[in-house]
Coordinates of N, CA, C and O in Angstrom, one line a residue:
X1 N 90.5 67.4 121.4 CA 90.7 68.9 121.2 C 89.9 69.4 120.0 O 89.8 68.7 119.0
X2 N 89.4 70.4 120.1 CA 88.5 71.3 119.5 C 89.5 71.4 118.2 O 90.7 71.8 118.2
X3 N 88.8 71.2 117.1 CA 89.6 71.3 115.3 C 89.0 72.8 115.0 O 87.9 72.9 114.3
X4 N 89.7 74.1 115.4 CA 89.4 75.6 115.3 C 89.2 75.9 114.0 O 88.4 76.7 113.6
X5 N 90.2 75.1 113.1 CA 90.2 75.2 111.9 C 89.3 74.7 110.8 O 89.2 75.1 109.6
X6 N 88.5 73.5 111.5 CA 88.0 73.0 110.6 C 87.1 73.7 109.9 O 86.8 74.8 110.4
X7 N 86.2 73.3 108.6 CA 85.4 74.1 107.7 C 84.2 73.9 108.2 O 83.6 72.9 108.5
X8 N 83.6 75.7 108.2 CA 82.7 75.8 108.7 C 82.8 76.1 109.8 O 81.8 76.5 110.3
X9 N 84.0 75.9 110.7 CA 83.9 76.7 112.6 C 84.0 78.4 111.9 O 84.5 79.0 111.0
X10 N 82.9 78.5 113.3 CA 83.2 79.5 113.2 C 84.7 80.9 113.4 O 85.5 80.9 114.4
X11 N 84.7 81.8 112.6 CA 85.8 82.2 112.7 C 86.4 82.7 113.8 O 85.5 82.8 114.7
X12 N 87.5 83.2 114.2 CA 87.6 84.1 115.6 C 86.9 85.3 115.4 O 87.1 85.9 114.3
X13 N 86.3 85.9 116.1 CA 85.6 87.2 116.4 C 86.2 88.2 116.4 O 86.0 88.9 117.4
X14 N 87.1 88.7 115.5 CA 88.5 89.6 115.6 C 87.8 90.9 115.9 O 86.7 91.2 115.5
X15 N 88.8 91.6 116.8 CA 88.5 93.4 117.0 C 90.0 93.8 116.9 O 90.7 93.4 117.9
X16 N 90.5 94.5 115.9 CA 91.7 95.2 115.9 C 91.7 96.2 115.0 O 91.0 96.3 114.0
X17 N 92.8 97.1 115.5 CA 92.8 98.1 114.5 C 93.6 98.7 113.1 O 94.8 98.5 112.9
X18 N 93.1 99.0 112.6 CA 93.3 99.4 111.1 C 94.2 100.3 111.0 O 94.8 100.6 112.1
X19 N 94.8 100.9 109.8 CA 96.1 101.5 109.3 C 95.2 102.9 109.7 O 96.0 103.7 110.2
X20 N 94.5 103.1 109.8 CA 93.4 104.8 109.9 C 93.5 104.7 111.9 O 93.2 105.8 112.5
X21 N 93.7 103.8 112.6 CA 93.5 104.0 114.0 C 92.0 103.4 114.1 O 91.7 103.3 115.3
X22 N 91.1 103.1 113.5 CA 89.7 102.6 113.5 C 89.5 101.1 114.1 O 89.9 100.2 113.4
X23 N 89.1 100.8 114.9 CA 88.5 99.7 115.5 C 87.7 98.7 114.7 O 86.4 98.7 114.9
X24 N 88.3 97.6 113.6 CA 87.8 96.6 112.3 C 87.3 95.3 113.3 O 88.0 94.9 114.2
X25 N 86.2 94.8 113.1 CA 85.7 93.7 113.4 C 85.2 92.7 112.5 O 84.7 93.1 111.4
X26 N 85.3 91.0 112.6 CA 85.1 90.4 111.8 C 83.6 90.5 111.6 O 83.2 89.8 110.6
X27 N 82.4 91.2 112.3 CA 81.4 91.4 111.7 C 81.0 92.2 110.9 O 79.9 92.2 110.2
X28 N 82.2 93.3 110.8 CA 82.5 94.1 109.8 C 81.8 94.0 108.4 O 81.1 94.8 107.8
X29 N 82.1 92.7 108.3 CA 82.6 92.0 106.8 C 81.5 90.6 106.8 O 82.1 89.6 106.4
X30 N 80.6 90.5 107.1 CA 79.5 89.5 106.9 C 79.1 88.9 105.7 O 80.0 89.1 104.9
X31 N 78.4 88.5 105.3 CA 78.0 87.8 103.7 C 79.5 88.1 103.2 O 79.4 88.4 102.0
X32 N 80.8 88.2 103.6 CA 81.6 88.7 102.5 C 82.0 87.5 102.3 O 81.3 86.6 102.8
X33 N 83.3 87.1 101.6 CA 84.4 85.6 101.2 C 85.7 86.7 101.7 O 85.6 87.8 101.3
X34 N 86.9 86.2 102.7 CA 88.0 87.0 103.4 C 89.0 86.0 102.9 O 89.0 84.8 103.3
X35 N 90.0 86.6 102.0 CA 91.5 86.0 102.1 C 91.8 86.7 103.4 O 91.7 87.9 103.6
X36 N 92.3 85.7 104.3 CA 92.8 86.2 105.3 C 94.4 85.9 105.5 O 95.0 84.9 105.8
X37 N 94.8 87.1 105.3 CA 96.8 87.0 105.4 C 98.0 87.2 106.5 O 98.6 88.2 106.2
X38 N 98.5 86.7 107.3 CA 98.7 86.4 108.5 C 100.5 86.9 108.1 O 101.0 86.4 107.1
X39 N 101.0 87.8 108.7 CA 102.3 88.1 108.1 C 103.1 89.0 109.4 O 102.4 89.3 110.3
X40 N 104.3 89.2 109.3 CA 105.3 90.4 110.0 C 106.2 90.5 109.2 O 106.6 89.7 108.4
X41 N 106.9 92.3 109.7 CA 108.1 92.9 109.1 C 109.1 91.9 109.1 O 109.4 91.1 110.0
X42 N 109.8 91.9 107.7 CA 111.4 91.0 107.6 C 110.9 89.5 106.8 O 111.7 88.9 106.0
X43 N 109.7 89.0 107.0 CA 109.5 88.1 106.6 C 109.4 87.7 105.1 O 108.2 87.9 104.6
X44 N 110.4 87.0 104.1 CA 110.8 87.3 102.9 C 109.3 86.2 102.3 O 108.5 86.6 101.4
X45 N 109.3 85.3 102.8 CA 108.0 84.3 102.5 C 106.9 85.4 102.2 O 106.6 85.8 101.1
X46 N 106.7 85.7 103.0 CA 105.4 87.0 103.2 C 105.5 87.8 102.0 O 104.8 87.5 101.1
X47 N 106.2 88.8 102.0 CA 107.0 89.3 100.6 C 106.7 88.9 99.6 O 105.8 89.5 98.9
X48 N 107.5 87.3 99.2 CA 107.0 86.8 97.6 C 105.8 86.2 98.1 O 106.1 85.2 97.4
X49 N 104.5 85.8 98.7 CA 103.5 86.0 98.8 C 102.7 87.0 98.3 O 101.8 86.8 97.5
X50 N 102.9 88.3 98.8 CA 102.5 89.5 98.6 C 102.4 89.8 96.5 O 101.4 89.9 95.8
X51 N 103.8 89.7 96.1 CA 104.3 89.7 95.0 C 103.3 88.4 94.0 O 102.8 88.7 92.9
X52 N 103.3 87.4 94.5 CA 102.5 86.2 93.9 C 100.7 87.0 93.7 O 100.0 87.2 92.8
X53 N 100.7 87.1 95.1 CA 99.2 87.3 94.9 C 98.5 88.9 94.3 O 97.3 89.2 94.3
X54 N 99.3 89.4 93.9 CA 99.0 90.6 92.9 C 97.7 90.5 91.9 O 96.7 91.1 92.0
X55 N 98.1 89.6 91.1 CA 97.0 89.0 90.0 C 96.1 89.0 90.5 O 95.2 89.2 89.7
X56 N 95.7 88.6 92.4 CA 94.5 88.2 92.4 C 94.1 89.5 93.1 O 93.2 90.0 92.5
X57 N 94.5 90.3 94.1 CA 94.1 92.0 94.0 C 93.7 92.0 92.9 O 92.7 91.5 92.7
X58 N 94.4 92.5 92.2 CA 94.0 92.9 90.6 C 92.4 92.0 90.3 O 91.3 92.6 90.4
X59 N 92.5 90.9 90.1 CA 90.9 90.5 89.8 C 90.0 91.1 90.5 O 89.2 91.8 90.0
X60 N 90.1 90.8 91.9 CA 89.3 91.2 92.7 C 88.8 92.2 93.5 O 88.1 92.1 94.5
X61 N 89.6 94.1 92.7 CA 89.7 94.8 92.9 C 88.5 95.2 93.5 O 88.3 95.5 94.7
X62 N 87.6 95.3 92.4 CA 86.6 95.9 92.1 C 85.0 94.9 93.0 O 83.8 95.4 93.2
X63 N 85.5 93.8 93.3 CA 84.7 92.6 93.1 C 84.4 92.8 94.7 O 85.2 92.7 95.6
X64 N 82.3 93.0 95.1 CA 82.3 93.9 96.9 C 82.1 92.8 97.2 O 81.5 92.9 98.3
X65 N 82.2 91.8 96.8 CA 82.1 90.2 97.8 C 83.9 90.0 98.3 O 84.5 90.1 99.4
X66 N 84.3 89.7 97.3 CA 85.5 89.3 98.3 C 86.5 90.3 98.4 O 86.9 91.0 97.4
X67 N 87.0 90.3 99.8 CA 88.1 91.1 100.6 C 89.5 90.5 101.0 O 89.7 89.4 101.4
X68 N 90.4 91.4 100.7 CA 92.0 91.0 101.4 C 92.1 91.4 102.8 O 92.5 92.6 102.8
X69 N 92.0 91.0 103.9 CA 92.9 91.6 104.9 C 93.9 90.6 105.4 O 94.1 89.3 105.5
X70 N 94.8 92.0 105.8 CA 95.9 91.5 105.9 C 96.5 91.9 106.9 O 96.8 93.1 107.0
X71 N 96.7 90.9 108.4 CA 96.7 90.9 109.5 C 98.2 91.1 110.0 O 98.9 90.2 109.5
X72 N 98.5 91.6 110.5 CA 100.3 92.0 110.7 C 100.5 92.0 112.2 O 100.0 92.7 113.0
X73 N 101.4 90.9 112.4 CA 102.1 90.5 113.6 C 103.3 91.2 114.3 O 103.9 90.7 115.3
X74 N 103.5 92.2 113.8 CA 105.1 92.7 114.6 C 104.8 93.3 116.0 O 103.7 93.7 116.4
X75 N 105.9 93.4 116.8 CA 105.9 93.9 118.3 C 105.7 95.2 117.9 O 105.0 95.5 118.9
X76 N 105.7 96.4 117.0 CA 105.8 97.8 117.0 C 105.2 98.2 116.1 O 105.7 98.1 115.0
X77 N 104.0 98.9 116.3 CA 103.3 99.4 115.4 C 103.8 100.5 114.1 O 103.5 100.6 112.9
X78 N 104.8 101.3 115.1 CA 105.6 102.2 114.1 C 106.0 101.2 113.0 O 106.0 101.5 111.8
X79 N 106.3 99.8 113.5 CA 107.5 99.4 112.3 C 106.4 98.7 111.2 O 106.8 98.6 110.0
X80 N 104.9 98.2 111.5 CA 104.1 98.0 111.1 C 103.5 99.0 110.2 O 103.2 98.7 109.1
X81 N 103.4 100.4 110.7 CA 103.0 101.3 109.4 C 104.2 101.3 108.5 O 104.2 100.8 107.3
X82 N 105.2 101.8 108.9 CA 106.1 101.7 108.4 C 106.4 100.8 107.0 O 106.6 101.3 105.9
X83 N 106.3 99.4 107.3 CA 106.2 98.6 106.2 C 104.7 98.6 105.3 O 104.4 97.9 104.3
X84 N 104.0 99.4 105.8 CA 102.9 99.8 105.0 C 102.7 100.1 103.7 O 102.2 99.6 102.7
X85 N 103.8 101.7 104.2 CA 104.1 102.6 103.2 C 105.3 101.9 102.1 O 105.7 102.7 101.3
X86 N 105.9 100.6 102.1 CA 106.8 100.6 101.4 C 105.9 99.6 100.0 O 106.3 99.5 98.9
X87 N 104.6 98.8 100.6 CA 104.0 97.9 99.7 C 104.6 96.6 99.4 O 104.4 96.0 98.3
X88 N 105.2 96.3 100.4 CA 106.2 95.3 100.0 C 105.1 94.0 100.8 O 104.8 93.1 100.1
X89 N 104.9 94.1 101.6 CA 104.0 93.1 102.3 C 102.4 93.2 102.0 O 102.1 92.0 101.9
X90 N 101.5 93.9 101.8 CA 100.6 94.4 101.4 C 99.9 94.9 100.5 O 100.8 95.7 100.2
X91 N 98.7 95.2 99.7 CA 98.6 95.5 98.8 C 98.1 97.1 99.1 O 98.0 97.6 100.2
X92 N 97.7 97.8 98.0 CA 97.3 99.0 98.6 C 95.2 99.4 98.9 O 94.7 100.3 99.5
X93 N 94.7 98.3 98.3 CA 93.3 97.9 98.3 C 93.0 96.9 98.9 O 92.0 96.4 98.6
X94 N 93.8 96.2 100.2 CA 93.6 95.4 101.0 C 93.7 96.0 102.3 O 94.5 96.9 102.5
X95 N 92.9 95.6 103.2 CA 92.6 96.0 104.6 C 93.4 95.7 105.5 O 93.6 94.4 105.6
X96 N 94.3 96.7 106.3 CA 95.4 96.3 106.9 C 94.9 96.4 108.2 O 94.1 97.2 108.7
X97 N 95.5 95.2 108.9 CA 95.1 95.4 110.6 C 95.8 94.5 111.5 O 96.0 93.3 111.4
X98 N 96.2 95.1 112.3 CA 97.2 94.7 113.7 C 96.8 94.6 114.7 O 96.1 95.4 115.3
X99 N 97.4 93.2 115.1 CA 97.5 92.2 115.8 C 98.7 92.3 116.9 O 98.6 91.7 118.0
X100 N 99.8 92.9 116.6 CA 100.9 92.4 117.1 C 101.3 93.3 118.6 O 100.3 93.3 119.4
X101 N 102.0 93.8 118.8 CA 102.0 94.6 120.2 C 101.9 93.7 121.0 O 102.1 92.6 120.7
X102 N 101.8 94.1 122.5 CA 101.1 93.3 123.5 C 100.6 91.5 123.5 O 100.9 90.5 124.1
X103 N 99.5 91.8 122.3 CA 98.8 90.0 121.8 C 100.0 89.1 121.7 O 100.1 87.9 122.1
X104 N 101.4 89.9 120.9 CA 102.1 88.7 120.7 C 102.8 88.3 122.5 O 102.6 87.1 122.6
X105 N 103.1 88.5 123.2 CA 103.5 88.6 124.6 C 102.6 87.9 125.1 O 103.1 87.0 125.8
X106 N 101.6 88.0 125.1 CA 100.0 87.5 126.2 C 99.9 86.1 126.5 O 100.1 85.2 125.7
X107 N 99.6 85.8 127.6 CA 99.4 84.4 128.2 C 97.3 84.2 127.6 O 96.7 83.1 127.8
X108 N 96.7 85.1 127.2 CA 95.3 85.3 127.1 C 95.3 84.2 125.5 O 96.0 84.4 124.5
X109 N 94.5 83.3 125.8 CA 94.7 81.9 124.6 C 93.1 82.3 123.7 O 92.5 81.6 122.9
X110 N 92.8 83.5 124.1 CA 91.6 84.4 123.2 C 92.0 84.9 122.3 O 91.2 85.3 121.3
X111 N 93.9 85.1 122.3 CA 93.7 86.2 121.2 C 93.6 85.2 119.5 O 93.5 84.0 119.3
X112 N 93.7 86.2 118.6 CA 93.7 85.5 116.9 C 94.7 84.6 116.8 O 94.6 83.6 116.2
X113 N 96.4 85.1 117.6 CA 97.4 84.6 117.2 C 97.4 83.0 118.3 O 98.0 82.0 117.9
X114 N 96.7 83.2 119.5 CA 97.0 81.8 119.9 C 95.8 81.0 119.4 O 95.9 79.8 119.4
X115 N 94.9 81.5 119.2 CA 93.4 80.8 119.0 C 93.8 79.9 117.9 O 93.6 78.7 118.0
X116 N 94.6 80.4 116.7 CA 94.9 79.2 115.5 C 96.1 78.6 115.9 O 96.2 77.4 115.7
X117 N 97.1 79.3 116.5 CA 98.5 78.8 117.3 C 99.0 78.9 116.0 O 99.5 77.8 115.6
X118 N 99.1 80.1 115.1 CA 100.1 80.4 114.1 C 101.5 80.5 114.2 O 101.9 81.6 114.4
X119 N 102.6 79.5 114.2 CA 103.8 79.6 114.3 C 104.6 79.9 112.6 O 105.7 80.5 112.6
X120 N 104.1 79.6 111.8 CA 104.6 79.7 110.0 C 104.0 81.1 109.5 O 102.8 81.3 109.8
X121 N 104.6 82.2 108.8 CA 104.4 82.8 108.3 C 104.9 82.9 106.6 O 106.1 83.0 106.5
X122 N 104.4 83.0 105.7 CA 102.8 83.8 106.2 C 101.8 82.4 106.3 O 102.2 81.3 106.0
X123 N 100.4 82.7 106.8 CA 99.2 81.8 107.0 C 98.1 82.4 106.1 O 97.7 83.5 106.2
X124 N 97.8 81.7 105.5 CA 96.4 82.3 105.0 C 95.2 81.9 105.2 O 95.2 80.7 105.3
X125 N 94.3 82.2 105.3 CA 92.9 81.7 105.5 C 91.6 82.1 104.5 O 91.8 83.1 103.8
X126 N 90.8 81.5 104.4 CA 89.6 81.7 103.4 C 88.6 81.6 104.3 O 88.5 80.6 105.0
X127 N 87.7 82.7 104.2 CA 86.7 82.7 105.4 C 85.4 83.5 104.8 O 85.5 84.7 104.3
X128 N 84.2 82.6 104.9 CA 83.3 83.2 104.1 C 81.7 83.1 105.1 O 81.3 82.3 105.9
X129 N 81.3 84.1 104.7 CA 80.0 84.6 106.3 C 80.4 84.7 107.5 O 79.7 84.5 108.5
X130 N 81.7 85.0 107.4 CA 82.2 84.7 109.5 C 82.9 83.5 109.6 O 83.2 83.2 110.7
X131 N 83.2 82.5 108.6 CA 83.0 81.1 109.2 C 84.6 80.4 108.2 O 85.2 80.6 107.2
X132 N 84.5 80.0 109.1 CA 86.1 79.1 108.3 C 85.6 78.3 107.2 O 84.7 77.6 107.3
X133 N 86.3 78.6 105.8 CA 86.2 77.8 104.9 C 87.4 77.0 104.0 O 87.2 76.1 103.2
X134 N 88.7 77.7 104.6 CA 90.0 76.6 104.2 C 91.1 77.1 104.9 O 91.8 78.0 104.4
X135 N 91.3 76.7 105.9 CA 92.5 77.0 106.8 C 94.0 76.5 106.0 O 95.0 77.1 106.3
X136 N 93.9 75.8 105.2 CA 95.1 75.5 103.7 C 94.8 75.6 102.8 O 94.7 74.6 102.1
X137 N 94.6 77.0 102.1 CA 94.2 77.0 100.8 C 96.0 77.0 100.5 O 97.0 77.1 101.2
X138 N 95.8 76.9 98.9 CA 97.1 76.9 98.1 C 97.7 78.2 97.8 O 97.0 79.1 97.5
X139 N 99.3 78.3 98.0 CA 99.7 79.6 98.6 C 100.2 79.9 96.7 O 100.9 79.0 96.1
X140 N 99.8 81.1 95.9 CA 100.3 81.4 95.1 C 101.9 81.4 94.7 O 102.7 81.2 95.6
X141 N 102.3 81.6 93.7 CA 104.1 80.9 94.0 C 104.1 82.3 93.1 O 103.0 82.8 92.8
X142 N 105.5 83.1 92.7 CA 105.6 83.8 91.7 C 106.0 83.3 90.4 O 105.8 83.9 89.3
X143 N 106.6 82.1 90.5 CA 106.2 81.7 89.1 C 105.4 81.1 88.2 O 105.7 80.8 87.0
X144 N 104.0 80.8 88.9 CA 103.1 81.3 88.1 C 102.0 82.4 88.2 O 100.9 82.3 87.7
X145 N 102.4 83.2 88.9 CA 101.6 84.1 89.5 C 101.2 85.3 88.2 O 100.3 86.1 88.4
X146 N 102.0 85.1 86.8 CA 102.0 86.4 86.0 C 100.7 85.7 85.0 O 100.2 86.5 84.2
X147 N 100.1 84.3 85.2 CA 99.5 83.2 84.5 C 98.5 82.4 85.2 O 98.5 81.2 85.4
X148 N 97.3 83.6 85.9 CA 96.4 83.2 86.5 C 95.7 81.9 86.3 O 95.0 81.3 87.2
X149 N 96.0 81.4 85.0 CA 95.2 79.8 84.7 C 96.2 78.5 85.0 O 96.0 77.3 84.8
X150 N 97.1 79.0 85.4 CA 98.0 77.6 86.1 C 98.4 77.3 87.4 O 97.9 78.1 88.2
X151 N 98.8 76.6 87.7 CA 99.6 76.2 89.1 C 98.7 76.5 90.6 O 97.5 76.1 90.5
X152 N 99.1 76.9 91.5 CA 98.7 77.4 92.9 C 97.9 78.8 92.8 O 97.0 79.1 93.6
X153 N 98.1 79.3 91.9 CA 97.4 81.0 91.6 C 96.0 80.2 91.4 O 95.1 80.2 92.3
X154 N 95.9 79.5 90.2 CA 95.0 78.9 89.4 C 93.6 78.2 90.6 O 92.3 78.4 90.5
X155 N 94.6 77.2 91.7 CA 93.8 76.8 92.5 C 93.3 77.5 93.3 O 92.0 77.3 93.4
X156 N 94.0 78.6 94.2 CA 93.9 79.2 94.8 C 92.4 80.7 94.2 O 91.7 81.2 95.1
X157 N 92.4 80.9 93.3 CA 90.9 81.3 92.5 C 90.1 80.2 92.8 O 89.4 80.1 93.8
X158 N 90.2 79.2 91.8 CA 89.2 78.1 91.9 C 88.6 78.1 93.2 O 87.4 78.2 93.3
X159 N 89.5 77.9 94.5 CA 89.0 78.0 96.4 C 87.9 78.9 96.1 O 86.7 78.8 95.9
X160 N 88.8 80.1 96.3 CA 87.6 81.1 96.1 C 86.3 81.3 95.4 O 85.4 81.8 96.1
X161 N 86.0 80.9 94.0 CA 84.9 81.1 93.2 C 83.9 79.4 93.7 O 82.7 79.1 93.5
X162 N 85.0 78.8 94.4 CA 83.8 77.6 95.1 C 83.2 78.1 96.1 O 82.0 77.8 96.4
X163 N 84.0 79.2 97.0 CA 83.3 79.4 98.0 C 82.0 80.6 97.7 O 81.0 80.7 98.3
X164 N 82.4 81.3 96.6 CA 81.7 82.0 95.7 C 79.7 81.4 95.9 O 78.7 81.9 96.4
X165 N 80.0 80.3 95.3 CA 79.1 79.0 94.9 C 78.7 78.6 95.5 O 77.5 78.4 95.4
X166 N 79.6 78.2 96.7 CA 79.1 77.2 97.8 C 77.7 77.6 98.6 O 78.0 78.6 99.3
X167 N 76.4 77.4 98.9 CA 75.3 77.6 99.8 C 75.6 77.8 101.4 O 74.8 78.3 102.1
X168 N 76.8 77.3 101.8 CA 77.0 77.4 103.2 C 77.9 78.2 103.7 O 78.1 78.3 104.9

């Protein structure tokens, strides 16, 4: 069996759409580095995820190499904007885009949600030129999330500024 995940496959070729109604593609975003955040409404994990990973929004506000999107799995798009506007799952400088509707239902093994066979929420991914570069990066915790040089936050940079680095 094909390892989808492994470093360096290439990533899925996503086409979905954005909080604006716009049609986002993973070519979109080329030469970029992508936290990629895999999430739905209700989900409390997702939540203190969201909450943990602030510090690194914050770093990387400003920063046009690397991007947040943050892919949202719910059956209803209403309920998907909806938790938009509350900030509770997402940041407000991260790229929101849905997945869920229809895709979650589909026997089609093309789409993003079966192509990795995401069953845990949240999932994160690190994806840099198009291409898989840590299908397990380290998931920020909130208790050290206020203390960017320790714990899971700490590594979870470190991932990033390697892929920063990295030639491939």
């Amino acid at each position: 069996m094909l390892d989808v995940r492994g470093k360096g496959r290439d990533f899925y070729p996503f086409k979905l759409e954005n909080d604006k109604g716009d049609i986002v593609s993973l070519t979109t975003y080329k030469n970029k580095i992508l936290v990629v955040d895999f999430w739905f409404t209700g989900c409390s994990p997702c939540m203190q995820l969201n909450e943990a990973m602030q510090p690194l929004f914050e770093r990387y506000m400003t920063d046009s190499l690397v991007k947040f999107i943050s892919i949202n799995l719910d059956a209803s798009k209403r309920v998907w904007l909806e938790s938009l506007k509350t900030g509770m799952y997402t940041h407000h400088t991260g790229i929101n885009l849905y997945a869920g509707g229809s895709q979650l239902n589909t026997t089609d093994t093309n789409t993003i949600i079966t192509y990795y066979m995401l069953k845990t929420f949240p999932t994160l991914f690190i994806v840099k030129n198009g291409r898989m570069y840590s299908s397990n990066p380290p998931l920020p915790l909130l208790s050290d999330g206020q203390n960017v040089n320790i714990g899971s936050t700490k590594k979870l940079i470190d991932l990033i500024e390697a892929a920063r680095l990295d030639a491939n």
